[in-house]
């Protein structure tokens, strides 16, 4: 009788071991199934959750309650070739890269210029567009060039390459969280100039009723690209591939014509991997 408790304990240990093995096997099966159902490591399988902005036309913006713009429409076209539905979520640019990095979003779509500093937070896909810096000023301003900005009150959107540009030039810029904040500073006369993405600056001036004008612009030194969480190579590589496909099939060219009519493309710029050619605009 003295051996019965020991035998009982041994039996219990054996049963626990069997159950534990079964549990581990089941978990392994679930994990494998999850990987198969969600090969790109998305927040929600089958849905590409994209962080973007609401107020930066013609690149990314809201129109009639729908997210649109060159960057977003191009992303939808590339994602569609993977069978993914895109779900856009508006945010501030100053928070976007951190939100992509911690996987609140699968991808960041906002004409994000590739920089070495940003590579510490996120990975980038292949460049899909180029850009210019624009110098927007209130109507009647005598400012005509970037060289005239020292000593002026210059506004930038926080965290942008325009912010970096102004800081590196020693301008001590006024930083605002979004494009509307910059536009309001110009309209109110509380800023002498806004360093903006040129296309956004031109659209802003055109829509301002004569209150804002574009004084100058210059080519940005690096391309723009979609941002991904570090290590999510499967998604980044898949979208790089389908980006090449929508470049080759003419979608990229059509969207360029739609959103940037008449804008010349620099001779040394090639979108995507460089292995495909975009059809020439009509």
Tab-separated table of C-alpha atoms in Angstrom:
chain	number	residue	atom	x	y	z
A	1	UNK	CA	0.000	0.000	0.000
A	2	UNK	CA	2.930	2.326	0.606
A	3	UNK	CA	3.693	2.192	-3.153
A	4	UNK	CA	0.250	3.274	-4.348
A	5	UNK	CA	0.752	7.048	-3.846
A	6	UNK	CA	4.017	6.862	-5.752
A	7	UNK	CA	2.378	4.915	-8.573
A	8	UNK	CA	-0.491	7.370	-8.612
A	9	UNK	CA	1.929	10.277	-8.826
A	10	UNK	CA	3.819	8.557	-11.634
A	11	UNK	CA	0.605	7.950	-13.546
A	12	UNK	CA	-0.382	11.580	-13.089
A	13	UNK	CA	2.995	12.747	-14.379
A	14	UNK	CA	2.624	10.473	-17.399
A	15	UNK	CA	-0.831	11.789	-18.200
A	16	UNK	CA	0.424	15.376	-17.855
A	17	UNK	CA	3.298	14.669	-20.195
A	18	UNK	CA	0.969	13.191	-22.798
A	19	UNK	CA	-1.415	16.134	-22.517
A	20	UNK	CA	1.479	18.579	-22.718
A	21	UNK	CA	2.799	16.922	-25.852
A	22	UNK	CA	-0.652	16.988	-27.394
A	23	UNK	CA	-1.001	20.666	-26.542
A	24	UNK	CA	2.366	21.500	-28.071
A	25	UNK	CA	1.471	19.560	-31.193
A	26	UNK	CA	-1.819	21.394	-31.479
A	27	UNK	CA	-0.085	24.768	-31.003
A	28	UNK	CA	2.420	23.842	-33.662
A	29	UNK	CA	-0.379	23.070	-36.068
A	30	UNK	CA	-2.104	26.381	-35.288
A	31	UNK	CA	1.129	28.302	-35.809
A	32	UNK	CA	1.765	26.633	-39.128
A	33	UNK	CA	-1.811	27.308	-40.162
A	34	UNK	CA	-1.508	30.959	-39.146
A	35	UNK	CA	1.674	31.358	-41.169
A	36	UNK	CA	-0.014	29.815	-44.202
A	37	UNK	CA	-3.078	32.047	-43.813
A	38	UNK	CA	-1.029	35.183	-43.188
A	39	UNK	CA	2.221	34.864	-45.177
A	40	UNK	CA	2.953	38.605	-45.035
A	41	UNK	CA	2.613	38.980	-41.271
A	42	UNK	CA	-0.271	41.435	-41.527
A	43	UNK	CA	-2.122	42.925	-38.576
A	44	UNK	CA	-5.242	41.304	-40.056
A	45	UNK	CA	-4.831	38.495	-42.614
A	46	UNK	CA	-5.899	39.560	-46.097
A	47	UNK	CA	-6.003	43.269	-45.196
A	48	UNK	CA	-3.113	45.682	-45.727
A	49	UNK	CA	-3.433	48.279	-42.956
A	50	UNK	CA	-1.790	51.476	-44.212
A	51	UNK	CA	-1.001	54.570	-42.171
A	52	UNK	CA	-1.369	57.743	-44.228
A	53	UNK	CA	-2.316	61.427	-43.996
A	54	UNK	CA	-5.606	63.184	-44.648
A	55	UNK	CA	-4.392	66.602	-45.737
A	56	UNK	CA	-1.564	66.351	-48.278
A	57	UNK	CA	-2.987	66.489	-51.821
A	58	UNK	CA	-2.136	65.393	-54.465
A	59	UNK	CA	0.034	62.788	-52.726
A	60	UNK	CA	-2.209	61.490	-49.918
A	61	UNK	CA	-5.526	62.934	-48.795
A	62	UNK	CA	-9.217	62.436	-48.125
A	63	UNK	CA	-11.756	63.141	-50.865
A	64	UNK	CA	-15.471	62.598	-50.251
A	65	UNK	CA	-14.566	60.462	-47.247
A	66	UNK	CA	-12.205	58.188	-49.205
A	67	UNK	CA	-8.408	58.073	-49.008
A	68	UNK	CA	-6.829	58.804	-52.362
A	69	UNK	CA	-3.826	60.533	-53.949
A	70	UNK	CA	-0.926	59.278	-56.054
A	71	UNK	CA	0.800	57.299	-53.286
A	72	UNK	CA	-2.371	55.667	-51.997
A	73	UNK	CA	-3.800	54.794	-55.417
A	74	UNK	CA	-0.474	53.245	-56.418
A	75	UNK	CA	-0.430	51.189	-53.206
A	76	UNK	CA	-3.977	49.934	-53.849
A	77	UNK	CA	-2.951	48.830	-57.355
A	78	UNK	CA	0.123	46.970	-56.073
A	79	UNK	CA	-1.763	45.352	-53.175
A	80	UNK	CA	-4.562	44.230	-55.480
A	81	UNK	CA	-2.088	42.057	-57.375
A	82	UNK	CA	-1.428	40.248	-54.077
A	83	UNK	CA	-5.139	39.825	-53.427
A	84	UNK	CA	-4.982	42.234	-50.485
A	85	UNK	CA	-7.590	44.825	-49.547
A	86	UNK	CA	-6.071	48.118	-48.337
A	87	UNK	CA	-7.457	49.729	-45.184
A	88	UNK	CA	-6.196	53.306	-44.801
A	89	UNK	CA	-5.966	54.990	-41.408
A	90	UNK	CA	-5.195	58.694	-40.994
A	91	UNK	CA	-2.402	59.800	-38.676
A	92	UNK	CA	0.156	62.597	-38.218
A	93	UNK	CA	3.393	62.308	-40.144
A	94	UNK	CA	5.408	62.875	-36.970
A	95	UNK	CA	3.994	59.606	-35.554
A	96	UNK	CA	3.768	57.537	-38.742
A	97	UNK	CA	7.163	55.844	-38.849
A	98	UNK	CA	7.044	54.839	-35.190
A	99	UNK	CA	3.553	53.407	-35.721
A	100	UNK	CA	4.801	51.367	-38.689
A	101	UNK	CA	7.817	50.268	-36.675
A	102	UNK	CA	5.701	48.915	-33.822
A	103	UNK	CA	3.298	47.268	-36.322
A	104	UNK	CA	0.256	49.372	-35.646
A	105	UNK	CA	0.312	49.654	-39.440
A	106	UNK	CA	1.596	47.162	-42.004
A	107	UNK	CA	2.869	49.941	-44.248
A	108	UNK	CA	3.328	53.703	-44.266
A	109	UNK	CA	2.101	55.591	-47.347
A	110	UNK	CA	2.901	59.304	-47.364
A	111	UNK	CA	5.582	60.255	-49.912
A	112	UNK	CA	8.186	59.196	-47.360
A	113	UNK	CA	11.663	60.177	-48.478
A	114	UNK	CA	14.299	57.511	-47.781
A	115	UNK	CA	16.933	58.745	-45.317
A	116	UNK	CA	19.630	57.026	-43.282
A	117	UNK	CA	18.078	58.295	-40.054
A	118	UNK	CA	14.679	56.821	-40.928
A	119	UNK	CA	16.258	53.470	-41.782
A	120	UNK	CA	16.967	53.085	-38.074
A	121	UNK	CA	13.207	52.917	-37.435
A	122	UNK	CA	11.757	51.207	-40.524
A	123	UNK	CA	12.702	49.361	-43.690
A	124	UNK	CA	11.890	50.865	-47.085
A	125	UNK	CA	10.618	49.350	-50.296
A	126	UNK	CA	11.938	50.386	-53.689
A	127	UNK	CA	11.575	54.076	-54.541
A	128	UNK	CA	8.410	54.825	-56.512
A	129	UNK	CA	8.553	58.598	-56.882
A	130	UNK	CA	10.810	61.623	-56.755
A	131	UNK	CA	10.012	64.961	-55.228
A	132	UNK	CA	10.882	68.609	-54.992
A	133	UNK	CA	11.031	70.979	-52.045
A	134	UNK	CA	8.652	73.877	-52.524
A	135	UNK	CA	8.864	77.327	-50.947
A	136	UNK	CA	5.359	78.612	-50.224
A	137	UNK	CA	4.954	82.227	-49.075
A	138	UNK	CA	2.032	84.561	-48.328
A	139	UNK	CA	0.817	86.620	-51.273
A	140	UNK	CA	2.829	89.801	-51.614
A	141	UNK	CA	5.994	88.341	-50.080
A	142	UNK	CA	9.295	89.442	-51.599
A	143	UNK	CA	10.951	86.065	-50.857
A	144	UNK	CA	12.092	84.377	-54.050
A	145	UNK	CA	14.615	81.703	-53.054
A	146	UNK	CA	15.660	79.294	-50.312
A	147	UNK	CA	18.848	81.325	-49.854
A	148	UNK	CA	16.785	84.223	-48.458
A	149	UNK	CA	15.338	82.236	-45.536
A	150	UNK	CA	17.934	82.909	-42.781
A	151	UNK	CA	16.379	85.266	-40.245
A	152	UNK	CA	12.846	84.518	-41.469
A	153	UNK	CA	10.096	82.687	-39.602
A	154	UNK	CA	9.921	79.384	-41.459
A	155	UNK	CA	7.305	76.707	-40.779
A	156	UNK	CA	7.723	72.963	-41.463
A	157	UNK	CA	5.795	69.803	-40.670
A	158	UNK	CA	7.550	68.017	-37.836
A	159	UNK	CA	9.601	64.954	-38.752
A	160	UNK	CA	9.622	65.567	-42.512
A	161	UNK	CA	12.694	65.887	-44.728
A	162	UNK	CA	11.720	69.541	-45.046
A	163	UNK	CA	12.189	69.753	-41.269
A	164	UNK	CA	15.634	68.161	-41.685
A	165	UNK	CA	16.481	70.572	-44.500
A	166	UNK	CA	15.528	73.643	-42.469
A	167	UNK	CA	17.383	72.396	-39.394
A	168	UNK	CA	20.538	71.594	-41.370
A	169	UNK	CA	20.419	75.109	-42.856
A	170	UNK	CA	20.310	76.569	-39.332
A	171	UNK	CA	16.873	78.113	-39.792
A	172	UNK	CA	15.374	77.158	-36.386
A	173	UNK	CA	11.988	76.340	-37.969
A	174	UNK	CA	8.559	76.462	-36.377
A	175	UNK	CA	7.310	72.869	-36.302
A	176	UNK	CA	3.638	71.957	-36.710
A	177	UNK	CA	2.065	68.466	-36.654
A	178	UNK	CA	0.342	68.570	-40.056
A	179	UNK	CA	0.013	70.405	-43.368
A	180	UNK	CA	-3.103	72.291	-42.323
A	181	UNK	CA	-1.106	73.787	-39.472
A	182	UNK	CA	1.515	75.079	-41.905
A	183	UNK	CA	-1.108	76.465	-44.290
A	184	UNK	CA	-2.890	78.259	-41.460
A	185	UNK	CA	0.384	79.902	-40.381
A	186	UNK	CA	0.871	81.328	-43.873
A	187	UNK	CA	-2.719	82.510	-44.188
A	188	UNK	CA	-2.576	84.162	-40.760
A	189	UNK	CA	0.737	85.836	-41.553
A	190	UNK	CA	2.460	84.232	-38.571
A	191	UNK	CA	5.078	82.590	-40.824
A	192	UNK	CA	7.159	84.096	-43.615
A	193	UNK	CA	7.498	80.843	-45.518
A	194	UNK	CA	6.653	77.156	-45.532
A	195	UNK	CA	9.103	74.578	-46.861
A	196	UNK	CA	6.774	71.945	-48.306
A	197	UNK	CA	6.794	68.996	-50.662
A	198	UNK	CA	6.536	70.968	-53.920
A	199	UNK	CA	3.490	69.162	-55.304
A	200	UNK	CA	1.595	69.710	-52.061
A	201	UNK	CA	2.759	73.311	-51.936
A	202	UNK	CA	1.592	73.946	-55.505
A	203	UNK	CA	-1.833	72.417	-54.833
A	204	UNK	CA	-2.118	74.473	-51.638
A	205	UNK	CA	-1.306	77.694	-53.495
A	206	UNK	CA	-3.795	76.887	-56.253
A	207	UNK	CA	-6.544	76.258	-53.696
A	208	UNK	CA	-5.764	79.299	-51.515
A	209	UNK	CA	-7.694	81.895	-53.489
A	210	UNK	CA	-4.572	83.939	-54.078
A	211	UNK	CA	-3.480	84.019	-50.428
A	212	UNK	CA	-0.429	81.764	-50.962
A	213	UNK	CA	2.078	81.580	-53.793
A	214	UNK	CA	5.015	79.302	-54.671
A	215	UNK	CA	8.246	81.278	-54.664
A	216	UNK	CA	10.737	78.518	-55.611
A	217	UNK	CA	11.394	74.801	-55.693
A	218	UNK	CA	14.368	72.453	-55.825
A	219	UNK	CA	14.797	68.717	-56.357
A	220	UNK	CA	14.854	66.525	-53.258
A	221	UNK	CA	18.015	64.378	-53.072
A	222	UNK	CA	16.338	60.987	-52.449
A	223	UNK	CA	13.313	59.029	-53.722
A	224	UNK	CA	10.121	58.337	-51.829
A	225	UNK	CA	9.076	54.817	-50.823
A	226	UNK	CA	6.631	52.846	-48.696
A	227	UNK	CA	7.782	52.091	-45.139
A	228	UNK	CA	7.611	48.668	-43.457
A	229	UNK	CA	8.327	47.303	-40.003
A	230	UNK	CA	11.874	46.064	-39.692
A	231	UNK	CA	12.137	42.376	-40.479
A	232	UNK	CA	8.874	42.103	-42.407
A	233	UNK	CA	10.766	41.121	-45.535
A	234	UNK	CA	7.987	38.942	-46.927
A	235	UNK	CA	5.592	41.889	-47.273
A	236	UNK	CA	8.249	44.329	-48.451
A	237	UNK	CA	9.558	41.984	-51.140
A	238	UNK	CA	6.057	41.033	-52.313
A	239	UNK	CA	5.047	44.686	-52.733
A	240	UNK	CA	8.350	45.477	-54.442
A	241	UNK	CA	7.471	42.795	-56.997
A	242	UNK	CA	3.923	44.008	-57.622
A	243	UNK	CA	5.127	47.621	-57.703
A	244	UNK	CA	7.269	46.620	-60.680
A	245	UNK	CA	4.186	45.048	-62.242
A	246	UNK	CA	2.085	48.221	-61.969
A	247	UNK	CA	5.000	50.231	-63.340
A	248	UNK	CA	5.312	47.913	-66.343
A	249	UNK	CA	1.565	47.761	-67.071
A	250	UNK	CA	1.229	51.560	-67.258
A	251	UNK	CA	-0.554	52.193	-63.945
A	252	UNK	CA	2.343	54.253	-62.571
A	253	UNK	CA	2.439	56.402	-65.705
A	254	UNK	CA	-1.334	56.915	-65.687
A	255	UNK	CA	-1.284	58.030	-62.055
A	256	UNK	CA	1.627	60.381	-62.736
A	257	UNK	CA	-0.415	62.014	-65.491
A	258	UNK	CA	-3.508	62.164	-63.288
A	259	UNK	CA	-1.944	63.689	-60.196
A	260	UNK	CA	1.079	65.570	-61.564
A	261	UNK	CA	0.066	66.730	-65.063
A	262	UNK	CA	2.960	68.329	-66.888
A	263	UNK	CA	5.532	67.547	-64.180
A	264	UNK	CA	8.834	66.566	-65.834
A	265	UNK	CA	10.458	63.338	-64.689
A	266	UNK	CA	14.205	63.666	-63.973
A	267	UNK	CA	16.294	61.852	-66.565
A	268	UNK	CA	18.144	59.849	-63.912
A	269	UNK	CA	15.033	58.663	-62.033
A	270	UNK	CA	13.731	55.105	-62.527
A	271	UNK	CA	10.845	53.895	-60.337
A	272	UNK	CA	10.826	50.471	-58.689
A	273	UNK	CA	13.652	47.966	-58.895
A	274	UNK	CA	15.045	49.395	-62.116
A	275	UNK	CA	14.409	46.087	-63.891
A	276	UNK	CA	11.251	47.323	-65.656
A	277	UNK	CA	10.438	50.407	-67.675
A	278	UNK	CA	7.415	52.640	-67.295
A	279	UNK	CA	5.518	53.335	-70.513
A	280	UNK	CA	6.016	56.878	-71.790
A	281	UNK	CA	3.191	59.276	-70.976
A	282	UNK	CA	0.827	60.012	-73.839
